[in-house]
């Protein structure tokens, strides 16, 4: 993946993870034809997504390996239970950028509002960074 896509993905992650929809907005789900458009103006609300057969089949790609790895290591009580594949890839790209700038994987923070543990580590972000380092970071 190129750096431009990483930057765009990181921006998308920041925008999506920091937004909370009102009850009215959560009820207004985009129609499938509107959601299929990659250039839609407003992102669809977060929906729980389990790995599909297509995602599992693409595990031989760096992105597929990343998604499978992240979904495998994130705990059941993750702060991002409804993250989509696209959001996880954006978080991974942001983690790669932070680590390329010299941040240790345990100090990476890619989830807005994620609380740090008693050691100051953002656990879910650190897990994403560890998997990204092994799979998608170049």
mmCIF file with all atom_site columns, C-alpha atoms in Angstrom:
data_model
loop_
_atom_site.group_PDB
_atom_site.id
_atom_site.type_symbol
_atom_site.label_atom_id
_atom_site.label_alt_id
_atom_site.label_comp_id
_atom_site.label_asym_id
_atom_site.label_entity_id
_atom_site.label_seq_id
_atom_site.pdbx_PDB_ins_code
_atom_site.Cartn_x
_atom_site.Cartn_y
_atom_site.Cartn_z
_atom_site.occupancy
_atom_site.B_iso_or_equiv
_atom_site.pdbx_formal_charge
_atom_site.auth_seq_id
_atom_site.auth_comp_id
_atom_site.auth_asym_id
_atom_site.auth_atom_id
_atom_site.pdbx_PDB_model_num
ATOM 1   C CA . UNK A 1 1   ? 0.000   0.000   0.000  1.00 0.00 ? 1   UNK A CA 1
ATOM 2   C CA . UNK A 1 2   ? 1.303   3.458   -0.670 1.00 0.00 ? 2   UNK A CA 1
ATOM 3   C CA . UNK A 1 3   ? 1.765   6.202   1.902  1.00 0.00 ? 3   UNK A CA 1
ATOM 4   C CA . UNK A 1 4   ? -1.031  8.330   0.404  1.00 0.00 ? 4   UNK A CA 1
ATOM 5   C CA . UNK A 1 5   ? -3.518  5.545   1.055  1.00 0.00 ? 5   UNK A CA 1
ATOM 6   C CA . UNK A 1 6   ? -2.139  5.148   4.574  1.00 0.00 ? 6   UNK A CA 1
ATOM 7   C CA . UNK A 1 7   ? -2.620  8.854   5.261  1.00 0.00 ? 7   UNK A CA 1
ATOM 8   C CA . UNK A 1 8   ? -6.140  8.846   3.852  1.00 0.00 ? 8   UNK A CA 1
ATOM 9   C CA . UNK A 1 9   ? -6.965  5.750   5.868  1.00 0.00 ? 9   UNK A CA 1
ATOM 10  C CA . UNK A 1 10  ? -5.631  7.321   9.045  1.00 0.00 ? 10  UNK A CA 1
ATOM 11  C CA . UNK A 1 11  ? -7.748  10.419  8.518  1.00 0.00 ? 11  UNK A CA 1
ATOM 12  C CA . UNK A 1 12  ? -10.806 8.253   7.893  1.00 0.00 ? 12  UNK A CA 1
ATOM 13  C CA . UNK A 1 13  ? -10.141 6.323   11.106 1.00 0.00 ? 13  UNK A CA 1
ATOM 14  C CA . UNK A 1 14  ? -9.841  9.493   13.146 1.00 0.00 ? 14  UNK A CA 1
ATOM 15  C CA . UNK A 1 15  ? -13.070 10.843  11.715 1.00 0.00 ? 15  UNK A CA 1
ATOM 16  C CA . UNK A 1 16  ? -15.009 7.617   12.208 1.00 0.00 ? 16  UNK A CA 1
ATOM 17  C CA . UNK A 1 17  ? -13.812 6.641   15.672 1.00 0.00 ? 17  UNK A CA 1
ATOM 18  C CA . UNK A 1 18  ? -14.363 10.076  17.173 1.00 0.00 ? 18  UNK A CA 1
ATOM 19  C CA . UNK A 1 19  ? -17.916 10.522  15.984 1.00 0.00 ? 19  UNK A CA 1
ATOM 20  C CA . UNK A 1 20  ? -20.883 9.400   17.985 1.00 0.00 ? 20  UNK A CA 1
ATOM 21  C CA . UNK A 1 21  ? -24.214 9.301   16.294 1.00 0.00 ? 21  UNK A CA 1
ATOM 22  C CA . UNK A 1 22  ? -27.411 10.505  17.892 1.00 0.00 ? 22  UNK A CA 1
ATOM 23  C CA . UNK A 1 23  ? -30.236 7.952   18.183 1.00 0.00 ? 23  UNK A CA 1
ATOM 24  C CA . UNK A 1 24  ? -31.880 9.498   15.116 1.00 0.00 ? 24  UNK A CA 1
ATOM 25  C CA . UNK A 1 25  ? -28.672 9.208   13.079 1.00 0.00 ? 25  UNK A CA 1
ATOM 26  C CA . UNK A 1 26  ? -28.132 5.587   14.195 1.00 0.00 ? 26  UNK A CA 1
ATOM 27  C CA . UNK A 1 27  ? -31.620 4.690   12.967 1.00 0.00 ? 27  UNK A CA 1
ATOM 28  C CA . UNK A 1 28  ? -31.010 6.251   9.561  1.00 0.00 ? 28  UNK A CA 1
ATOM 29  C CA . UNK A 1 29  ? -28.999 3.470   7.941  1.00 0.00 ? 29  UNK A CA 1
ATOM 30  C CA . UNK A 1 30  ? -27.984 4.037   4.344  1.00 0.00 ? 30  UNK A CA 1
ATOM 31  C CA . UNK A 1 31  ? -29.561 1.835   1.705  1.00 0.00 ? 31  UNK A CA 1
ATOM 32  C CA . UNK A 1 32  ? -27.250 -0.883  0.346  1.00 0.00 ? 32  UNK A CA 1
ATOM 33  C CA . UNK A 1 33  ? -26.942 0.873   -3.009 1.00 0.00 ? 33  UNK A CA 1
ATOM 34  C CA . UNK A 1 34  ? -25.885 4.090   -1.298 1.00 0.00 ? 34  UNK A CA 1
ATOM 35  C CA . UNK A 1 35  ? -23.501 2.260   1.023  1.00 0.00 ? 35  UNK A CA 1
ATOM 36  C CA . UNK A 1 36  ? -21.883 0.554   -1.958 1.00 0.00 ? 36  UNK A CA 1
ATOM 37  C CA . UNK A 1 37  ? -20.723 3.891   -3.325 1.00 0.00 ? 37  UNK A CA 1
ATOM 38  C CA . UNK A 1 38  ? -17.151 4.506   -2.200 1.00 0.00 ? 38  UNK A CA 1
ATOM 39  C CA . UNK A 1 39  ? -17.527 8.215   -2.765 1.00 0.00 ? 39  UNK A CA 1
ATOM 40  C CA . UNK A 1 40  ? -20.570 8.752   -0.535 1.00 0.00 ? 40  UNK A CA 1
ATOM 41  C CA . UNK A 1 41  ? -20.480 11.982  1.453  1.00 0.00 ? 41  UNK A CA 1
ATOM 42  C CA . UNK A 1 42  ? -21.391 10.574  4.877  1.00 0.00 ? 42  UNK A CA 1
ATOM 43  C CA . UNK A 1 43  ? -19.936 7.318   6.215  1.00 0.00 ? 43  UNK A CA 1
ATOM 44  C CA . UNK A 1 44  ? -22.354 4.593   7.249  1.00 0.00 ? 44  UNK A CA 1
ATOM 45  C CA . UNK A 1 45  ? -22.730 3.977   10.977 1.00 0.00 ? 45  UNK A CA 1
ATOM 46  C CA . UNK A 1 46  ? -20.430 1.377   12.502 1.00 0.00 ? 46  UNK A CA 1
ATOM 47  C CA . UNK A 1 47  ? -21.825 -2.112  12.254 1.00 0.00 ? 47  UNK A CA 1
ATOM 48  C CA . UNK A 1 48  ? -20.356 -5.212  13.846 1.00 0.00 ? 48  UNK A CA 1
ATOM 49  C CA . UNK A 1 49  ? -18.532 -7.126  11.164 1.00 0.00 ? 49  UNK A CA 1
ATOM 50  C CA . UNK A 1 50  ? -17.168 -10.623 11.389 1.00 0.00 ? 50  UNK A CA 1
ATOM 51  C CA . UNK A 1 51  ? -14.520 -11.798 8.982  1.00 0.00 ? 51  UNK A CA 1
ATOM 52  C CA . UNK A 1 52  ? -16.141 -13.011 5.788  1.00 0.00 ? 52  UNK A CA 1
ATOM 53  C CA . UNK A 1 53  ? -15.037 -15.909 3.642  1.00 0.00 ? 53  UNK A CA 1
ATOM 54  C CA . UNK A 1 54  ? -13.504 -13.353 1.267  1.00 0.00 ? 54  UNK A CA 1
ATOM 55  C CA . UNK A 1 55  ? -11.431 -11.819 4.079  1.00 0.00 ? 55  UNK A CA 1
ATOM 56  C CA . UNK A 1 56  ? -10.310 -15.260 5.248  1.00 0.00 ? 56  UNK A CA 1
ATOM 57  C CA . UNK A 1 57  ? -9.453  -16.288 1.705  1.00 0.00 ? 57  UNK A CA 1
ATOM 58  C CA . UNK A 1 58  ? -7.268  -13.216 1.255  1.00 0.00 ? 58  UNK A CA 1
ATOM 59  C CA . UNK A 1 59  ? -5.128  -14.065 4.286  1.00 0.00 ? 59  UNK A CA 1
ATOM 60  C CA . UNK A 1 60  ? -2.250  -14.607 1.850  1.00 0.00 ? 60  UNK A CA 1
ATOM 61  C CA . UNK A 1 61  ? -2.144  -10.828 1.269  1.00 0.00 ? 61  UNK A CA 1
ATOM 62  C CA . UNK A 1 62  ? -0.573  -8.530  3.866  1.00 0.00 ? 62  UNK A CA 1
ATOM 63  C CA . UNK A 1 63  ? -3.939  -6.817  4.439  1.00 0.00 ? 63  UNK A CA 1
ATOM 64  C CA . UNK A 1 64  ? -5.756  -10.136 4.838  1.00 0.00 ? 64  UNK A CA 1
ATOM 65  C CA . UNK A 1 65  ? -3.106  -11.399 7.246  1.00 0.00 ? 65  UNK A CA 1
ATOM 66  C CA . UNK A 1 66  ? -3.396  -8.150  9.217  1.00 0.00 ? 66  UNK A CA 1
ATOM 67  C CA . UNK A 1 67  ? -7.195  -8.370  9.490  1.00 0.00 ? 67  UNK A CA 1
ATOM 68  C CA . UNK A 1 68  ? -7.112  -12.027 10.502 1.00 0.00 ? 68  UNK A CA 1
ATOM 69  C CA . UNK A 1 69  ? -4.372  -11.344 13.040 1.00 0.00 ? 69  UNK A CA 1
ATOM 70  C CA . UNK A 1 70  ? -6.076  -8.316  14.580 1.00 0.00 ? 70  UNK A CA 1
ATOM 71  C CA . UNK A 1 71  ? -9.447  -10.033 14.855 1.00 0.00 ? 71  UNK A CA 1
ATOM 72  C CA . UNK A 1 72  ? -7.671  -12.978 16.479 1.00 0.00 ? 72  UNK A CA 1
ATOM 73  C CA . UNK A 1 73  ? -5.821  -10.945 19.148 1.00 0.00 ? 73  UNK A CA 1
ATOM 74  C CA . UNK A 1 74  ? -8.336  -8.236  20.054 1.00 0.00 ? 74  UNK A CA 1
ATOM 75  C CA . UNK A 1 75  ? -10.092 -9.198  23.299 1.00 0.00 ? 75  UNK A CA 1
ATOM 76  C CA . UNK A 1 76  ? -13.842 -9.684  23.600 1.00 0.00 ? 76  UNK A CA 1
ATOM 77  C CA . UNK A 1 77  ? -14.052 -6.444  25.600 1.00 0.00 ? 77  UNK A CA 1
ATOM 78  C CA . UNK A 1 78  ? -12.214 -4.376  22.991 1.00 0.00 ? 78  UNK A CA 1
ATOM 79  C CA . UNK A 1 79  ? -13.044 -0.666  22.833 1.00 0.00 ? 79  UNK A CA 1
ATOM 80  C CA . UNK A 1 80  ? -13.747 -1.088  19.099 1.00 0.00 ? 80  UNK A CA 1
ATOM 81  C CA . UNK A 1 81  ? -16.116 -4.084  18.886 1.00 0.00 ? 81  UNK A CA 1
ATOM 82  C CA . UNK A 1 82  ? -17.882 -2.702  15.807 1.00 0.00 ? 82  UNK A CA 1
ATOM 83  C CA . UNK A 1 83  ? -14.791 -1.778  13.779 1.00 0.00 ? 83  UNK A CA 1
ATOM 84  C CA . UNK A 1 84  ? -15.015 -2.601  10.103 1.00 0.00 ? 84  UNK A CA 1
ATOM 85  C CA . UNK A 1 85  ? -12.194 -4.084  8.059  1.00 0.00 ? 85  UNK A CA 1
ATOM 86  C CA . UNK A 1 86  ? -11.631 -0.665  6.483  1.00 0.00 ? 86  UNK A CA 1
ATOM 87  C CA . UNK A 1 87  ? -11.350 1.005   9.898  1.00 0.00 ? 87  UNK A CA 1
ATOM 88  C CA . UNK A 1 88  ? -8.952  -1.659  11.155 1.00 0.00 ? 88  UNK A CA 1
ATOM 89  C CA . UNK A 1 89  ? -6.799  -1.242  8.053  1.00 0.00 ? 89  UNK A CA 1
ATOM 90  C CA . UNK A 1 90  ? -6.780  2.521   8.610  1.00 0.00 ? 90  UNK A CA 1
ATOM 91  C CA . UNK A 1 91  ? -5.760  1.979   12.251 1.00 0.00 ? 91  UNK A CA 1
ATOM 92  C CA . UNK A 1 92  ? -2.997  -0.356  11.103 1.00 0.00 ? 92  UNK A CA 1
ATOM 93  C CA . UNK A 1 93  ? -1.770  2.214   8.597  1.00 0.00 ? 93  UNK A CA 1
ATOM 94  C CA . UNK A 1 94  ? -1.758  4.899   11.296 1.00 0.00 ? 94  UNK A CA 1
ATOM 95  C CA . UNK A 1 95  ? 0.174   2.556   13.609 1.00 0.00 ? 95  UNK A CA 1
ATOM 96  C CA . UNK A 1 96  ? 2.746   1.953   10.848 1.00 0.00 ? 96  UNK A CA 1
ATOM 97  C CA . UNK A 1 97  ? 3.170   5.704   10.385 1.00 0.00 ? 97  UNK A CA 1
ATOM 98  C CA . UNK A 1 98  ? 3.637   6.278   14.130 1.00 0.00 ? 98  UNK A CA 1
ATOM 99  C CA . UNK A 1 99  ? 6.185   3.464   14.377 1.00 0.00 ? 99  UNK A CA 1
ATOM 100 C CA . UNK A 1 100 ? 8.026   4.734   11.272 1.00 0.00 ? 100 UNK A CA 1
ATOM 101 C CA . UNK A 1 101 ? 8.311   8.078   13.080 1.00 0.00 ? 101 UNK A CA 1
ATOM 102 C CA . UNK A 1 102 ? 10.018  6.324   16.004 1.00 0.00 ? 102 UNK A CA 1
ATOM 103 C CA . UNK A 1 103 ? 7.129   5.481   18.332 1.00 0.00 ? 103 UNK A CA 1
ATOM 104 C CA . UNK A 1 104 ? 7.450   2.099   20.034 1.00 0.00 ? 104 UNK A CA 1
ATOM 105 C CA . UNK A 1 105 ? 4.520   -0.227  19.277 1.00 0.00 ? 105 UNK A CA 1
ATOM 106 C CA . UNK A 1 106 ? 3.517   -0.184  22.962 1.00 0.00 ? 106 UNK A CA 1
ATOM 107 C CA . UNK A 1 107 ? 3.198   3.634   22.859 1.00 0.00 ? 107 UNK A CA 1
ATOM 108 C CA . UNK A 1 108 ? 1.092   3.760   19.681 1.00 0.00 ? 108 UNK A CA 1
ATOM 109 C CA . UNK A 1 109 ? -2.388  5.249   20.017 1.00 0.00 ? 109 UNK A CA 1
ATOM 110 C CA . UNK A 1 110 ? -4.690  4.866   17.012 1.00 0.00 ? 110 UNK A CA 1
ATOM 111 C CA . UNK A 1 111 ? -8.130  4.717   18.676 1.00 0.00 ? 111 UNK A CA 1
ATOM 112 C CA . UNK A 1 112 ? -9.609  8.040   19.698 1.00 0.00 ? 112 UNK A CA 1
ATOM 113 C CA . UNK A 1 113 ? -10.786 7.992   23.316 1.00 0.00 ? 113 UNK A CA 1
ATOM 114 C CA . UNK A 1 114 ? -9.097  4.683   24.161 1.00 0.00 ? 114 UNK A CA 1
ATOM 115 C CA . UNK A 1 115 ? -8.125  4.750   27.835 1.00 0.00 ? 115 UNK A CA 1
ATOM 116 C CA . UNK A 1 116 ? -4.578  3.847   28.796 1.00 0.00 ? 116 UNK A CA 1
ATOM 117 C CA . UNK A 1 117 ? -3.967  1.104   31.338 1.00 0.00 ? 117 UNK A CA 1
ATOM 118 C CA . UNK A 1 118 ? -2.042  1.594   34.594 1.00 0.00 ? 118 UNK A CA 1
ATOM 119 C CA . UNK A 1 119 ? 1.224   1.497   32.649 1.00 0.00 ? 119 UNK A CA 1
ATOM 120 C CA . UNK A 1 120 ? 0.068   4.126   30.164 1.00 0.00 ? 120 UNK A CA 1
ATOM 121 C CA . UNK A 1 121 ? -0.391  1.626   27.330 1.00 0.00 ? 121 UNK A CA 1
ATOM 122 C CA . UNK A 1 122 ? -3.370  1.779   25.002 1.00 0.00 ? 122 UNK A CA 1
ATOM 123 C CA . UNK A 1 123 ? -3.913  -1.982  24.876 1.00 0.00 ? 123 UNK A CA 1
ATOM 124 C CA . UNK A 1 124 ? -6.021  -2.292  21.704 1.00 0.00 ? 124 UNK A CA 1
ATOM 125 C CA . UNK A 1 125 ? -3.812  0.179   19.848 1.00 0.00 ? 125 UNK A CA 1
ATOM 126 C CA . UNK A 1 126 ? -0.694  -1.733  20.916 1.00 0.00 ? 126 UNK A CA 1
ATOM 127 C CA . UNK A 1 127 ? -2.213  -4.999  19.675 1.00 0.00 ? 127 UNK A CA 1
ATOM 128 C CA . UNK A 1 128 ? -3.082  -3.391  16.334 1.00 0.00 ? 128 UNK A CA 1
ATOM 129 C CA . UNK A 1 129 ? 0.447   -1.971  16.092 1.00 0.00 ? 129 UNK A CA 1
ATOM 130 C CA . UNK A 1 130 ? 2.080   -5.324  16.890 1.00 0.00 ? 130 UNK A CA 1
ATOM 131 C CA . UNK A 1 131 ? 0.101   -7.118  14.174 1.00 0.00 ? 131 UNK A CA 1
ATOM 132 C CA . UNK A 1 132 ? 0.620   -4.263  11.698 1.00 0.00 ? 132 UNK A CA 1
ATOM 133 C CA . UNK A 1 133 ? 4.381   -4.361  12.270 1.00 0.00 ? 133 UNK A CA 1
ATOM 134 C CA . UNK A 1 134 ? 4.431   -8.040  11.282 1.00 0.00 ? 134 UNK A CA 1
ATOM 135 C CA . UNK A 1 135 ? 2.077   -7.771  8.316  1.00 0.00 ? 135 UNK A CA 1
ATOM 136 C CA . UNK A 1 136 ? 1.487   -4.400  6.625  1.00 0.00 ? 136 UNK A CA 1
ATOM 137 C CA . UNK A 1 137 ? 4.237   -2.031  7.714  1.00 0.00 ? 137 UNK A CA 1
ATOM 138 C CA . UNK A 1 138 ? 6.937   -1.708  5.091  1.00 0.00 ? 138 UNK A CA 1
#
